[in-house]
Amino acid sequence: MNRLRVSQGAGVPYWRQIRDQIADQVRAGLLEPASPLPSVRQLAADLLVSVITVKKAYDELEGDGLVVSHQGRGTFVVERGAAASRTRLVRDVEEEIDRAVARASALGVSRSEIEAATRTSLARHYRRSP
Amino acid sequence: MKPIELQGFTVVRGGFTLDIPRLEVEPGTVVGLVGRNGAGKTTLLETLVGLHAPSRGTVRVLGMDPIDDLVAVRQRTALMTDDMPVFALTAGALLRSLAPFYPTWDGALAADLLRRFEIDPRQAAGQMSKGEGTRLRLVLSLAFRPSLLLLDEPATGLDVPSRRRMLAEVLEVVKDPQRTVVVSSHQVNDVERIADRIVLLDRGRVLADGTPAQVCGEGRTLEDVLAGAAL
């Protein structure tokens, strides 16, 4: 990662300065896909800003789909831009659905009950039938 | 275990009462303690190291009672004040005389800190300028790797590079998510910059407590808040 700079006089909150600079580096390819960002506490110490400020910047970047954070392992640039993160998102959802179905099956819930439950859930969260 | 827990807490000193119904601090945070002179900042910090007995309520520091467990608390808690006496020793001798009191004293770190804060260990502590004295007290407070670092006006007399060094050392401490810092300073821009949480005291009461964003609100700085709370 190229060196970040934050300034107080800019009138822009520190977290936004950090988010914008990292986002620019990701979009420009200066930060390699899947490469780790510095830990929150390390970057806070480097930039002389609070831990909560860096956390906020990382949260925003994650919300924008530019980075992902893994509990205990740190924060990483997404693998290949937003498309990769969407693919992974869909895959995560598939896995989650599969786990739920497997559990229902193990507990003896019938196929038609699961289908009904799925239809109810889809109707609740999607406007038109998919 | 929380580094600081106050419950139904009142301390009375002469005509002044500090009253904090509840205050809990999470490990790994930097708490900025702000307020005008006489708000109770120093009294609070001193109470945390057992210098004042609460007249009501409980105080827990690192899970211990600062009066009953005075030694254990002070071996893991640094209180750096503005006027800590530093005696007529050289800086190096002062460090050597204090080291044995702290099981976690780190001699290599102390030597490093002297260098980073540009203190000559041969210099007489009693003859230091205001800024040098502040830097030496910072070295003393950091060298035993306290679990809880309490800083009362740690920027007194510091020039800009030394102030940045001080801020960097504070953030170095909380790189360890088990260590905690409470900093009271009139340099509110600095406090706002490094604090995860702001506790605003006024005449012995907590006027506001939250993240800097919560305490300041959109587009306002801590300086604006303090000026606005011109009480």
Tab-separated table of N, CA and C in Angstrom, chain B residues 2-5 16 27 32 47 64 66 68 73 80 89 94-95 126 133 142 144 149 162-163 166 181 209 213 221 227:
chain	number	residue	atom	x	y	z
B	2	LYS	N	-12.834	-5.553	32.924
B	2	LYS	CA	-12.770	-4.176	32.451
B	2	LYS	C	-11.661	-3.403	33.192
B	3	PRO	N	-10.914	-2.600	32.475
B	3	PRO	CA	-9.846	-1.845	33.145
B	3	PRO	C	-10.381	-0.836	34.157
B	4	ILE	N	-11.556	-0.271	33.864
B	4	ILE	CA	-12.134	0.702	34.794
B	4	ILE	C	-13.630	0.445	34.930
B	5	GLU	N	-14.087	0.382	36.176
B	5	GLU	CA	-15.524	0.250	36.445
B	5	GLU	C	-15.869	1.100	37.656
B	16	PHE	N	-15.750	20.288	46.765
B	16	PHE	CA	-15.969	19.739	45.423
B	16	PHE	C	-16.455	18.299	45.492
B	27	PRO	N	-11.259	-2.639	27.469
B	27	PRO	CA	-9.824	-2.718	27.161
B	27	PRO	C	-9.554	-2.377	25.695
B	32	GLY	N	-10.690	9.842	25.968
B	32	GLY	CA	-10.319	11.245	26.155
B	32	GLY	C	-11.194	11.848	27.235
B	47	THR	N	-8.198	9.146	41.799
B	47	THR	CA	-8.993	8.139	42.504
B	47	THR	C	-8.710	6.739	41.961
B	64	MET	N	-9.613	-4.718	40.410
B	64	MET	CA	-9.182	-4.633	41.814
B	64	MET	C	-9.646	-3.330	42.449
B	66	PRO	N	-8.610	-0.019	44.156
B	66	PRO	CA	-7.362	0.734	44.153
B	66	PRO	C	-6.828	1.051	45.557
B	68	ASP	N	-7.633	-1.075	48.569
B	68	ASP	CA	-7.296	-2.364	49.193
B	68	ASP	C	-6.133	-3.062	48.479
B	73	VAL	N	-2.504	-2.632	41.989
B	73	VAL	CA	-3.057	-1.689	41.006
B	73	VAL	C	-1.943	-0.796	40.469
B	80	MET	N	0.442	9.565	34.978
B	80	MET	CA	1.390	10.624	34.690
B	80	MET	C	0.693	11.954	34.923
B	89	LEU	N	17.789	13.705	40.873
B	89	LEU	CA	18.630	12.648	40.318
B	89	LEU	C	18.804	12.907	38.820
B	94	LEU	N	17.075	8.091	38.056
B	94	LEU	CA	15.660	8.069	38.420
B	94	LEU	C	14.993	6.809	37.866
B	95	LEU	N	15.294	6.508	36.615
B	95	LEU	CA	14.727	5.303	36.012
B	95	LEU	C	15.191	4.061	36.761
B	126	GLY	N	16.006	17.352	38.023
B	126	GLY	CA	15.526	18.567	38.681
B	126	GLY	C	15.816	19.847	37.910
B	133	GLY	N	10.827	17.816	31.276
B	133	GLY	CA	10.224	17.136	32.420
B	133	GLY	C	9.027	16.297	31.986
B	142	LEU	N	5.670	4.954	30.664
B	142	LEU	CA	5.539	3.940	29.610
B	142	LEU	C	6.462	2.746	29.816
B	144	PHE	N	7.236	0.653	32.059
B	144	PHE	CA	6.864	-0.632	32.684
B	144	PHE	C	5.654	-1.264	32.013
B	149	LEU	N	-2.878	3.135	31.322
B	149	LEU	CA	-2.050	4.342	31.282
B	149	LEU	C	-2.959	5.557	31.442
B	162	SER	N	7.380	16.722	19.633
B	162	SER	CA	7.255	15.916	20.857
B	162	SER	C	5.809	15.522	21.106
B	163	ARG	N	4.895	16.427	20.758
B	163	ARG	CA	3.478	16.103	20.933
B	163	ARG	C	3.081	14.948	20.026
B	166	MET	N	4.341	11.815	21.473
B	166	MET	CA	3.508	11.390	22.597
B	166	MET	C	2.247	10.675	22.067
B	181	VAL	N	-5.858	3.353	27.635
B	181	VAL	CA	-5.319	4.681	27.939
B	181	VAL	C	-6.460	5.635	28.248
B	209	ASP	N	-20.835	11.428	27.017
B	209	ASP	CA	-19.984	10.233	27.002
B	209	ASP	C	-20.326	9.448	25.747
B	213	ALA	N	-17.747	11.213	17.430
B	213	ALA	CA	-18.844	11.607	16.542
B	213	ALA	C	-20.134	11.829	17.326
B	221	THR	N	-16.433	20.162	15.929
B	221	THR	CA	-15.246	19.606	16.559
B	221	THR	C	-15.447	19.621	18.067
B	227	ALA	N	-16.473	24.876	23.680
B	227	ALA	CA	-16.777	26.321	23.668
B	227	ALA	C	-18.268	26.512	23.880
